[in-house]
Short mmCIF file of C-alpha atoms and ligand atoms in Angstrom, two decimals:
data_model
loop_
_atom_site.label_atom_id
_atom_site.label_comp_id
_atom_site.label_asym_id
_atom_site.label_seq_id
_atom_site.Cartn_x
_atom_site.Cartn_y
_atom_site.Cartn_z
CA UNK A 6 24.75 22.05 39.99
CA UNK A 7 25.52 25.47 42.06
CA UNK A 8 22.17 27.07 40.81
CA UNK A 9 19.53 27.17 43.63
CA UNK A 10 17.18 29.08 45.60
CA UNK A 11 15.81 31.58 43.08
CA UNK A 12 12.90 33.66 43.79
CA UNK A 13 10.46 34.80 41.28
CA UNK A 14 10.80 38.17 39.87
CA UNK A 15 10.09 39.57 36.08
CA UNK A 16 12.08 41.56 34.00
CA UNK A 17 10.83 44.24 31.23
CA UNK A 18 13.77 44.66 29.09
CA UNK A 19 13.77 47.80 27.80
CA UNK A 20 16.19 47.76 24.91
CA UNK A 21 17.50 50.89 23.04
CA UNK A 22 16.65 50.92 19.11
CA UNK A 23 19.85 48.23 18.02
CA UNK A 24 18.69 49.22 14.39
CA UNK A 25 19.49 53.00 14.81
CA UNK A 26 22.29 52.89 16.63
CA UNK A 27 23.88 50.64 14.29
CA UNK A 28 23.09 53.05 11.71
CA UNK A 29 26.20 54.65 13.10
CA UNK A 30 28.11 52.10 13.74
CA UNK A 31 29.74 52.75 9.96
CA UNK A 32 42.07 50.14 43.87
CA UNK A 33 42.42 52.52 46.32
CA UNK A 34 40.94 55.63 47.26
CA UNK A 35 41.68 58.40 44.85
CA UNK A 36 43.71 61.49 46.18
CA UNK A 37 40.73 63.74 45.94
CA UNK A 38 41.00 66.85 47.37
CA UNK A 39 38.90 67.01 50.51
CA UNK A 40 37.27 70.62 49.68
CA UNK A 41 34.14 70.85 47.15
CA UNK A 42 34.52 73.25 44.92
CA UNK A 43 32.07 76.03 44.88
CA UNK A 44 29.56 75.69 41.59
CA UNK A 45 29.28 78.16 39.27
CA UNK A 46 26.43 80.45 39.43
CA UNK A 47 22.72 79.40 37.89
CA UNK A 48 22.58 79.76 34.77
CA UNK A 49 25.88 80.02 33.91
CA UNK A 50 28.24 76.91 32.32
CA UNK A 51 31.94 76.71 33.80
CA UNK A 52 34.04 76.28 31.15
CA UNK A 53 37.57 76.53 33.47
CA UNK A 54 38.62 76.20 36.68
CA UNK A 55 41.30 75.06 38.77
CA UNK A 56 42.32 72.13 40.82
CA UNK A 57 42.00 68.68 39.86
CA UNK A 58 39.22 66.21 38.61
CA UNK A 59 39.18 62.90 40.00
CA UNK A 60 38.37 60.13 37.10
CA UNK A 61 37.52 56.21 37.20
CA UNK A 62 37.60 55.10 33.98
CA UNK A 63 38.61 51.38 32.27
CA UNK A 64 42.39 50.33 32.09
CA UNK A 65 43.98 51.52 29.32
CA UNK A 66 40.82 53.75 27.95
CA UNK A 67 41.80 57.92 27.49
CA UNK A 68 44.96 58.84 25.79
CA UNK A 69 47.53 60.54 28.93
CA UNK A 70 48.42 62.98 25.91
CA UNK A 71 44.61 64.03 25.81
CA UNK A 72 44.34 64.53 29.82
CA UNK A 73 47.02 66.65 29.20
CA UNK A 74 45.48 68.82 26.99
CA UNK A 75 42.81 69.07 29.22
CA UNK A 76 44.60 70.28 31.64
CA UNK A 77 46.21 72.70 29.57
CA UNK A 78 43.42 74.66 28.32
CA UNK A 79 41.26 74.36 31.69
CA UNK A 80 43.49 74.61 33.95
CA UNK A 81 42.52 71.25 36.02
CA UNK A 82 44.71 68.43 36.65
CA UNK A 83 42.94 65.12 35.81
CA UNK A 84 43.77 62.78 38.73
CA UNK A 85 42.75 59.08 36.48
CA UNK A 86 42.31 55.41 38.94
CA UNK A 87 41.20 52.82 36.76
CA UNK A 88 38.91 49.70 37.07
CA UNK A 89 38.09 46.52 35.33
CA UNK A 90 34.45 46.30 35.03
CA UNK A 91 31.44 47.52 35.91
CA UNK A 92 30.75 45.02 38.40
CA UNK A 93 34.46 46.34 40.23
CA UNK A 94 32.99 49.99 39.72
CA UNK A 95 29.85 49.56 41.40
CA UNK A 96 31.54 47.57 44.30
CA UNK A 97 34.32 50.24 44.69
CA UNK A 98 31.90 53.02 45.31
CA UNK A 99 29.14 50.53 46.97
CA UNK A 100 32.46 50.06 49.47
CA UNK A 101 32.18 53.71 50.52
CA UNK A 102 34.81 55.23 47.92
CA UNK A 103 33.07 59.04 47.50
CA UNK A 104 36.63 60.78 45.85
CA UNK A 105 35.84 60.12 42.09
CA UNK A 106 34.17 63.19 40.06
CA UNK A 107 33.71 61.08 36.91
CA UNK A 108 32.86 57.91 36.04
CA UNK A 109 32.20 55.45 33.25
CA UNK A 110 29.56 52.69 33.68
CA UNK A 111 28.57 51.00 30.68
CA UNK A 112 24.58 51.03 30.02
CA UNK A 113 23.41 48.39 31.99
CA UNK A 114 25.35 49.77 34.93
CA UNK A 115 23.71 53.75 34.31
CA UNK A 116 20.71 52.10 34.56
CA UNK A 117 21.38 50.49 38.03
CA UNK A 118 23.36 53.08 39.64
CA UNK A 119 20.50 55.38 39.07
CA UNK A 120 18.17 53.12 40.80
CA UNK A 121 20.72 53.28 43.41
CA UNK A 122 20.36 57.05 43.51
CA UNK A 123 24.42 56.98 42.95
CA UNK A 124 24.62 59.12 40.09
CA UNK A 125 23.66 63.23 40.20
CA UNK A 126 20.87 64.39 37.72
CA UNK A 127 23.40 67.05 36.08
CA UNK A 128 21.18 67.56 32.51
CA UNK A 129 23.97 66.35 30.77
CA UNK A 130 22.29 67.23 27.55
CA UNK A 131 21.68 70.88 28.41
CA UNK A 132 25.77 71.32 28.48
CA UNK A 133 27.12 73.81 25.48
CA UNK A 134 28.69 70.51 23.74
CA UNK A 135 25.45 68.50 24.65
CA UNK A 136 24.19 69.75 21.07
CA UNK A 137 26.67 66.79 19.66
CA UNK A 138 25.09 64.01 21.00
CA UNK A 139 24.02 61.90 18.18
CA UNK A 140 20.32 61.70 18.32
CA UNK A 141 20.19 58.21 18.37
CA UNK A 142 22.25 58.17 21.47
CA UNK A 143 19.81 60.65 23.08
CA UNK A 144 17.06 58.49 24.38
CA UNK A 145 18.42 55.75 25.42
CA UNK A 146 16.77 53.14 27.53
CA UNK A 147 19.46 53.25 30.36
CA UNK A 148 19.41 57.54 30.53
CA UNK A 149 16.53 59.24 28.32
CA UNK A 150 17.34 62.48 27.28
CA UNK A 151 20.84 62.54 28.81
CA UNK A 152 20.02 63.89 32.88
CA UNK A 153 22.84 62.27 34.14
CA UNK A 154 25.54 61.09 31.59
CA UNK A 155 27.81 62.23 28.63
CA UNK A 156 28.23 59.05 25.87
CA UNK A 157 31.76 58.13 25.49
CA UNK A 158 33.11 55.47 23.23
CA UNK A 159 30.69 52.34 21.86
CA UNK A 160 31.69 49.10 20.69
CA UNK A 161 30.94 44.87 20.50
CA UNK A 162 32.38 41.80 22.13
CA UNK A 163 33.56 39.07 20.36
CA UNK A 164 36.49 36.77 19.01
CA UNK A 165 40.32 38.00 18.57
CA UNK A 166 42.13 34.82 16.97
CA UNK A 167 45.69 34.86 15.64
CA UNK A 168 45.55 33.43 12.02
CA UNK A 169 49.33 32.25 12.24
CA UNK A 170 50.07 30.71 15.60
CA UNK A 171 45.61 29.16 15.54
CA UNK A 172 45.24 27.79 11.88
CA UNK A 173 41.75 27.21 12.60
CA UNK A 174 40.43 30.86 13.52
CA UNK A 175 38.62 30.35 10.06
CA UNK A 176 36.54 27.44 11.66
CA UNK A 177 35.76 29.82 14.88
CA UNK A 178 32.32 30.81 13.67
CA UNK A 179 30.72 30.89 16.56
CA UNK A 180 30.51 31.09 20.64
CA UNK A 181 29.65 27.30 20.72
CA UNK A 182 33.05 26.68 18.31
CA UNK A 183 34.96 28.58 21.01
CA UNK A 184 33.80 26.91 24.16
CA UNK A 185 33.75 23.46 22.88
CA UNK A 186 37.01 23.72 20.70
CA UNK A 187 39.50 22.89 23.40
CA UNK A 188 41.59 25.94 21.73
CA UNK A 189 45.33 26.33 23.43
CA UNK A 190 46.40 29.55 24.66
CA UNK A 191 43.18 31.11 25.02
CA UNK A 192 42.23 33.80 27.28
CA UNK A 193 39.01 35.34 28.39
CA UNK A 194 37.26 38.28 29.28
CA UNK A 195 36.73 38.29 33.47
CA UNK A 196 33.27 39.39 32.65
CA UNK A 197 30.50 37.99 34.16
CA UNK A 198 27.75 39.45 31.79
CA UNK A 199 29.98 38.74 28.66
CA UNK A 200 30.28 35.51 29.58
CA UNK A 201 27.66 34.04 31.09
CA UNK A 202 25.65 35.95 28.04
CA UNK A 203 27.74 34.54 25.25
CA UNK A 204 27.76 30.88 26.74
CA UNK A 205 23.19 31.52 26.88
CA UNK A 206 23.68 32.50 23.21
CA UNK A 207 25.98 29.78 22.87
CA UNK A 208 23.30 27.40 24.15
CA UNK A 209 20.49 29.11 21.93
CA UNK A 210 18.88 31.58 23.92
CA UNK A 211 17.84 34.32 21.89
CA UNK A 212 19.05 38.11 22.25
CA UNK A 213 15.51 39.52 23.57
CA UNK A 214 15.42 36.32 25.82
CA UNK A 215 19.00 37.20 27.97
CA UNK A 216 17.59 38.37 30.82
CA UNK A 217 15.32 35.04 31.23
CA UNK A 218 15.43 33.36 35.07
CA UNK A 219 14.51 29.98 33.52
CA UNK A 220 17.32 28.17 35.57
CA UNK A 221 17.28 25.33 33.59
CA UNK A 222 18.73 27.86 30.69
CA UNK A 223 21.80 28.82 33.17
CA UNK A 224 22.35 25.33 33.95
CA UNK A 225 22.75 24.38 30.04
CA UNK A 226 25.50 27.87 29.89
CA UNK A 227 27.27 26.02 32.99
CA UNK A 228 27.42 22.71 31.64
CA UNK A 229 28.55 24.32 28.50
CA UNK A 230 31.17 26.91 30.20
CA UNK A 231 32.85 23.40 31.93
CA UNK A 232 34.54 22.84 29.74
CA UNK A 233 36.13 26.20 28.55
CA UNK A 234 39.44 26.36 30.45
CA UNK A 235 41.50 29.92 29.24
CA UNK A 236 44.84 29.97 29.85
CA UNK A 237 44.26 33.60 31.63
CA UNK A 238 41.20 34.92 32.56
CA UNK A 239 41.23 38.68 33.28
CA UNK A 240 40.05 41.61 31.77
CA UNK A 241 43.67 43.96 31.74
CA UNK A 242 46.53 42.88 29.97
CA UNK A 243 45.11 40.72 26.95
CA UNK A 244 45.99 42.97 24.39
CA UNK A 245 49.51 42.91 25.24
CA UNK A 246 48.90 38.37 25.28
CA UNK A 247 47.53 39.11 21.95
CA UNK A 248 49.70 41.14 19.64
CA UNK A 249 53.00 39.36 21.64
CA UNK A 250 51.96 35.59 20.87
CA UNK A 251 51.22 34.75 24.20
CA UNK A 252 47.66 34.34 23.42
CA UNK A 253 46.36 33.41 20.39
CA UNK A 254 42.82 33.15 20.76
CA UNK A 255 40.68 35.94 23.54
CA UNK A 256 37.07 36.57 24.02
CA UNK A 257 37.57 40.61 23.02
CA UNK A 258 36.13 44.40 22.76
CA UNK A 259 36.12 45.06 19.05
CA UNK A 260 37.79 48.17 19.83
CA UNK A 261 41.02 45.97 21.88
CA UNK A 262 41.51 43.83 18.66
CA UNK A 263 41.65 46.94 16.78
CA UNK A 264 44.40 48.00 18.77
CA UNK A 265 45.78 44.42 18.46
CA UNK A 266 45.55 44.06 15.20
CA UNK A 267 47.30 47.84 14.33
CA UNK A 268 50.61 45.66 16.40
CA UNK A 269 50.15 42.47 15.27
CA UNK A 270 48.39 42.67 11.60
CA UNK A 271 47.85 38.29 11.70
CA UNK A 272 44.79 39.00 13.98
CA UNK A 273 41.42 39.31 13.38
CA UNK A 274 38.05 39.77 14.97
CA UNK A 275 35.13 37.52 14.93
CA UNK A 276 31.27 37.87 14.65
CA UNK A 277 29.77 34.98 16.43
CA UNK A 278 27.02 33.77 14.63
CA UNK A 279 24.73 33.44 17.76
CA UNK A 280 25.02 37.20 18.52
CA UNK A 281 27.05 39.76 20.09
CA UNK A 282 26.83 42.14 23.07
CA UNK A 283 26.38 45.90 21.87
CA UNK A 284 27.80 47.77 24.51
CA UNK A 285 28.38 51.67 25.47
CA UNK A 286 29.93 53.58 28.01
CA UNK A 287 29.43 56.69 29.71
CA UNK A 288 30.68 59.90 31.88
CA UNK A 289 28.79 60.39 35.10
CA UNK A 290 28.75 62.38 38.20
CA UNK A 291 28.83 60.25 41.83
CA UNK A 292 26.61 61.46 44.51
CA UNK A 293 29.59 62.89 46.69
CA UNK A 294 31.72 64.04 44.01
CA UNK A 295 33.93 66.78 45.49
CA UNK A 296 34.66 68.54 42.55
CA UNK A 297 30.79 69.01 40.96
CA UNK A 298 31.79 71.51 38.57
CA UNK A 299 35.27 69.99 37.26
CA UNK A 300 33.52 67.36 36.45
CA UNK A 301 31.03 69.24 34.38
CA UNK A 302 33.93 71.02 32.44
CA UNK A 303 35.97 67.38 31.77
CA UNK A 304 32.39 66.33 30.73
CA UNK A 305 31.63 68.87 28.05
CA UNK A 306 35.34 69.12 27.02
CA UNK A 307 35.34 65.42 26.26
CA UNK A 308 32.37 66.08 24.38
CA UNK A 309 33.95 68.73 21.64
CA UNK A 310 34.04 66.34 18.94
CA UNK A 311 38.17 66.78 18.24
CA UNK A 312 38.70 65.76 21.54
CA UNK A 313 36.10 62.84 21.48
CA UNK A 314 37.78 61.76 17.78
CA UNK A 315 41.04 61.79 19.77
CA UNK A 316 39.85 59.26 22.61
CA UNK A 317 38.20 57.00 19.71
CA UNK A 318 41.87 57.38 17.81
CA UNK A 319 43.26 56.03 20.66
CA UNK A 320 41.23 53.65 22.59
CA UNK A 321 40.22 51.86 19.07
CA UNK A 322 36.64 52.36 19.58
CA UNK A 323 33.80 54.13 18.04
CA UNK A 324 31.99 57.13 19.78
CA UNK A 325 28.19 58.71 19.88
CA UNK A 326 29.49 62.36 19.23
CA UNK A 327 28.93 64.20 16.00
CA UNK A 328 31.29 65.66 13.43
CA UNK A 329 34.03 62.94 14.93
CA UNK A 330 34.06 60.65 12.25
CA UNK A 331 36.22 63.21 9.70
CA UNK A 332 38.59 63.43 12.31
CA UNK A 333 39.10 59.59 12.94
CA UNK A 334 41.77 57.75 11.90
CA UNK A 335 41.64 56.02 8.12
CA UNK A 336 42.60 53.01 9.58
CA UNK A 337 39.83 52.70 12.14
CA UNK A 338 37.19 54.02 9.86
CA UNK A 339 38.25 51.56 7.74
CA UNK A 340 38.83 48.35 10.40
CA UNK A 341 35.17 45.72 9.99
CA UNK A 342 35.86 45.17 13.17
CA UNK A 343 35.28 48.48 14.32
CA UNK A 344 32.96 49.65 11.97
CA UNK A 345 30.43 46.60 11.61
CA UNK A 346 29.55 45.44 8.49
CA UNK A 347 26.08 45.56 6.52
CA UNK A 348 26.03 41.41 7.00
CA UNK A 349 26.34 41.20 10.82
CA UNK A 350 24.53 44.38 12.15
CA UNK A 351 21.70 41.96 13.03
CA UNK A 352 23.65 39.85 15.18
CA UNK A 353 23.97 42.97 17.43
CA UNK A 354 21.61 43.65 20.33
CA UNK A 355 22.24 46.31 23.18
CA UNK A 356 23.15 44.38 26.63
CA UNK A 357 19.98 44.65 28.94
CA UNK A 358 19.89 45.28 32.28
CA UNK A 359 18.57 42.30 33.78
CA UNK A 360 16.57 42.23 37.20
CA UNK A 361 18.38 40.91 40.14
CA UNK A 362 17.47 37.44 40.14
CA UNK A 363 18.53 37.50 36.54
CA UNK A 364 21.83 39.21 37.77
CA UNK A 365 21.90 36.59 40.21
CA UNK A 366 21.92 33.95 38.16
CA UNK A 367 24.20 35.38 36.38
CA UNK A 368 26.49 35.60 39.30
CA UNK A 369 26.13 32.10 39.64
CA UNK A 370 27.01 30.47 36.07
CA UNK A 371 30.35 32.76 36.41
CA UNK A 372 31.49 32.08 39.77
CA UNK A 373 30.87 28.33 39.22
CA UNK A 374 32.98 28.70 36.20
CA UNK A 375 36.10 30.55 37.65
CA UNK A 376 35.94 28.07 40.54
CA UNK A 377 36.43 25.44 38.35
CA UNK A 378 39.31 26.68 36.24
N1 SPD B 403 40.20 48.91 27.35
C1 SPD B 403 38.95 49.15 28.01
C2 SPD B 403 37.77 48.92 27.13
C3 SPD B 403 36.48 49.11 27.88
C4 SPD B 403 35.34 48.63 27.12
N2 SPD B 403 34.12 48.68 27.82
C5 SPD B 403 33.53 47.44 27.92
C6 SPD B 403 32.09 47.42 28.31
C7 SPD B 403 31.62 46.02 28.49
N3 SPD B 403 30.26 45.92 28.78
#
């Protein structure tokens, strides 16, 4: 039992309206350049520039073709470093990084780096292509009314299985059928809040009740998570496992399966009955960034809803921009795994941002469990 020591604390969570927004739902240091750029004057938008953006986004997230474009019709090279998770974002900059320009923390993580003071109040929504915003991605819990960040692509986590090579994907209904199943060639997410949040489910804790610091709840996730052994835990590289063979079950982003599943069609995705995570990410600006008004550009450009249809067309996800969805592909418009159906939307509920001893306990459950693999 590695769960100890906890001090008291409370939590509020302040969740973002699940209902609405499923309404929609149809390293190293960079090589920044050392000079800030000067800002445009008050007032006035940039719209192009010169030089280079530095960007630290997820593996395998933006289309190269589409940075391209950018750079084409602004004039400023996109310079792109890529993490894993949030938890390797926030400890990357925490480390003293300061070149990045633009970054993309999921909710939970806006909502802690600006309690950090690590992201710059920009009025994101005041930008000419803030007016696409969809509104129910305007007042979110983590960043009301858009001051510092531009939404980017949204999505779920659950189960990819392989029908052929794991006959009994039809039997995975749930987190608990997963952890307990003693499944071959599985692989997981290197996640801690995916994890350690799906095994609580797992163990019957309800959504609204995630953030709890009831230890004995954490110690019923560990004792459940002991004995899930993946074959590969890691966040980069699954889809590749997936669609080759060398995986047949993962713990997945809805929007990775649907890139799976477009290579290898004998894969599908899986609503866990106990609930999913709904996650989003999202563009921000560092404190430090050395190229303030780059940024701002890549920002709103990202935000013009062709070029935001073109990320979702690529990364397999879903996006909070308006007048996208025409431009999306039929086959992810058309993919349940993507667009969630009308008979799991209410196993959906946004991922909170728990208080530190929460966090801590979190921290915990997953080291405890990668330890023991
Ligand atoms: N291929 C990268 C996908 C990134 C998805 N974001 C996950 C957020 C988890 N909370």
């Amino acid at each position: 039992m590695k769960i100890m020591n906890k001090r008291k604390g409370t939590y509020v969570a302040a969740l973002i309206a699940a209902g609405a927004l499923l309404l929609t739902a149809c390293g190293g240091e960079t090589t920044a350049t050392d000079e800030p750029t000067s800002t445009a004057p008050a007032g006035e938008f940039p719209t192009s520039g010169s030089g280079v953006v530095n960007l630290y986004n997820w593996t395998d997230y933006i289309d190269p073709a589409l940075l391209e474009k950018f750079t084409a019709e602004t004039g400023i090279e996109v310079i792109l470093d890529v993490f894993d998770s949030n938890e390797t974002l926030l400890a990357k900059l925490q480390s003293g990084a300061t070149g990045y320009d633009v970054i993309m923390p999921s909710d939970y993580m806006v909502e802690q780096m600006i309690g950090l003071g690590m992201l710059q109040e920009v009025d994101v929504a005041s930008f000419p292509n803030g007016k696409y915003i969809a509104p129910e991605f305007m007042d979110v819990y983590f960043d009301s009314g858009r001051k510092y960040t531009a939404p980017y692509m949204y999505g779920t986590t659950g189960i990819a299985c392989n029908t052929k090579l794991e006959p009994d994907c039809e039997n995975i209904k749930s987190w608990k059928d997963l952890f307990t199943g003693n499944y071959k060639n599985v692989n997981a997410l290197k996640d801690q809040v995916e994890i350690v949040s799906a095994a609580l489910r797992a163990t019957g804790v309800p959504a609204a009740d995630l953030c709890t610091t009831d230890t004995a709840k954490y110690i019923a996730a560990e004792e459940l998570l002991a004995g899930f052994k993946p074959a590969v835990i890691d966040n980069d590289g699954g889809n590749e496992r997936m669609i080759t063979g060398q995986a047949s079950i993962r713990t997945s982003w809805n929007g990775d399966t649907h890139r799976m599943k477009m290579e290898n069609p004998d894969i599908i995705f899986i609503y866990p009955s106990e609930g999913l995570n709904f996650w989003s990410d999202h563009m921000a600006i560092p404190v430090g960034a050395p190229n303030l008004d780059n940024a701002k550009i890549f920002m709103n450009w990202m935000m013009d809803p062709a070029n935001m249809a073109a990320a979702s067309n690529f990364s397999g996800y879903n996006n909070a921009i308006t007048g996208t969805a025409e431009l999306m592909a039929d086959e992810l418009k058309n993919d349940p795994g993507v667009i969630v159906p009308e008979e799991f939307k209410s196993l959906l509920s946004p991922i909170p941002n728990c208080g530190e001893e929460a966090r801590e306990l979190y921290t915990q459950v997953f080291t405890t469990w990668l330890d023991s693999q």
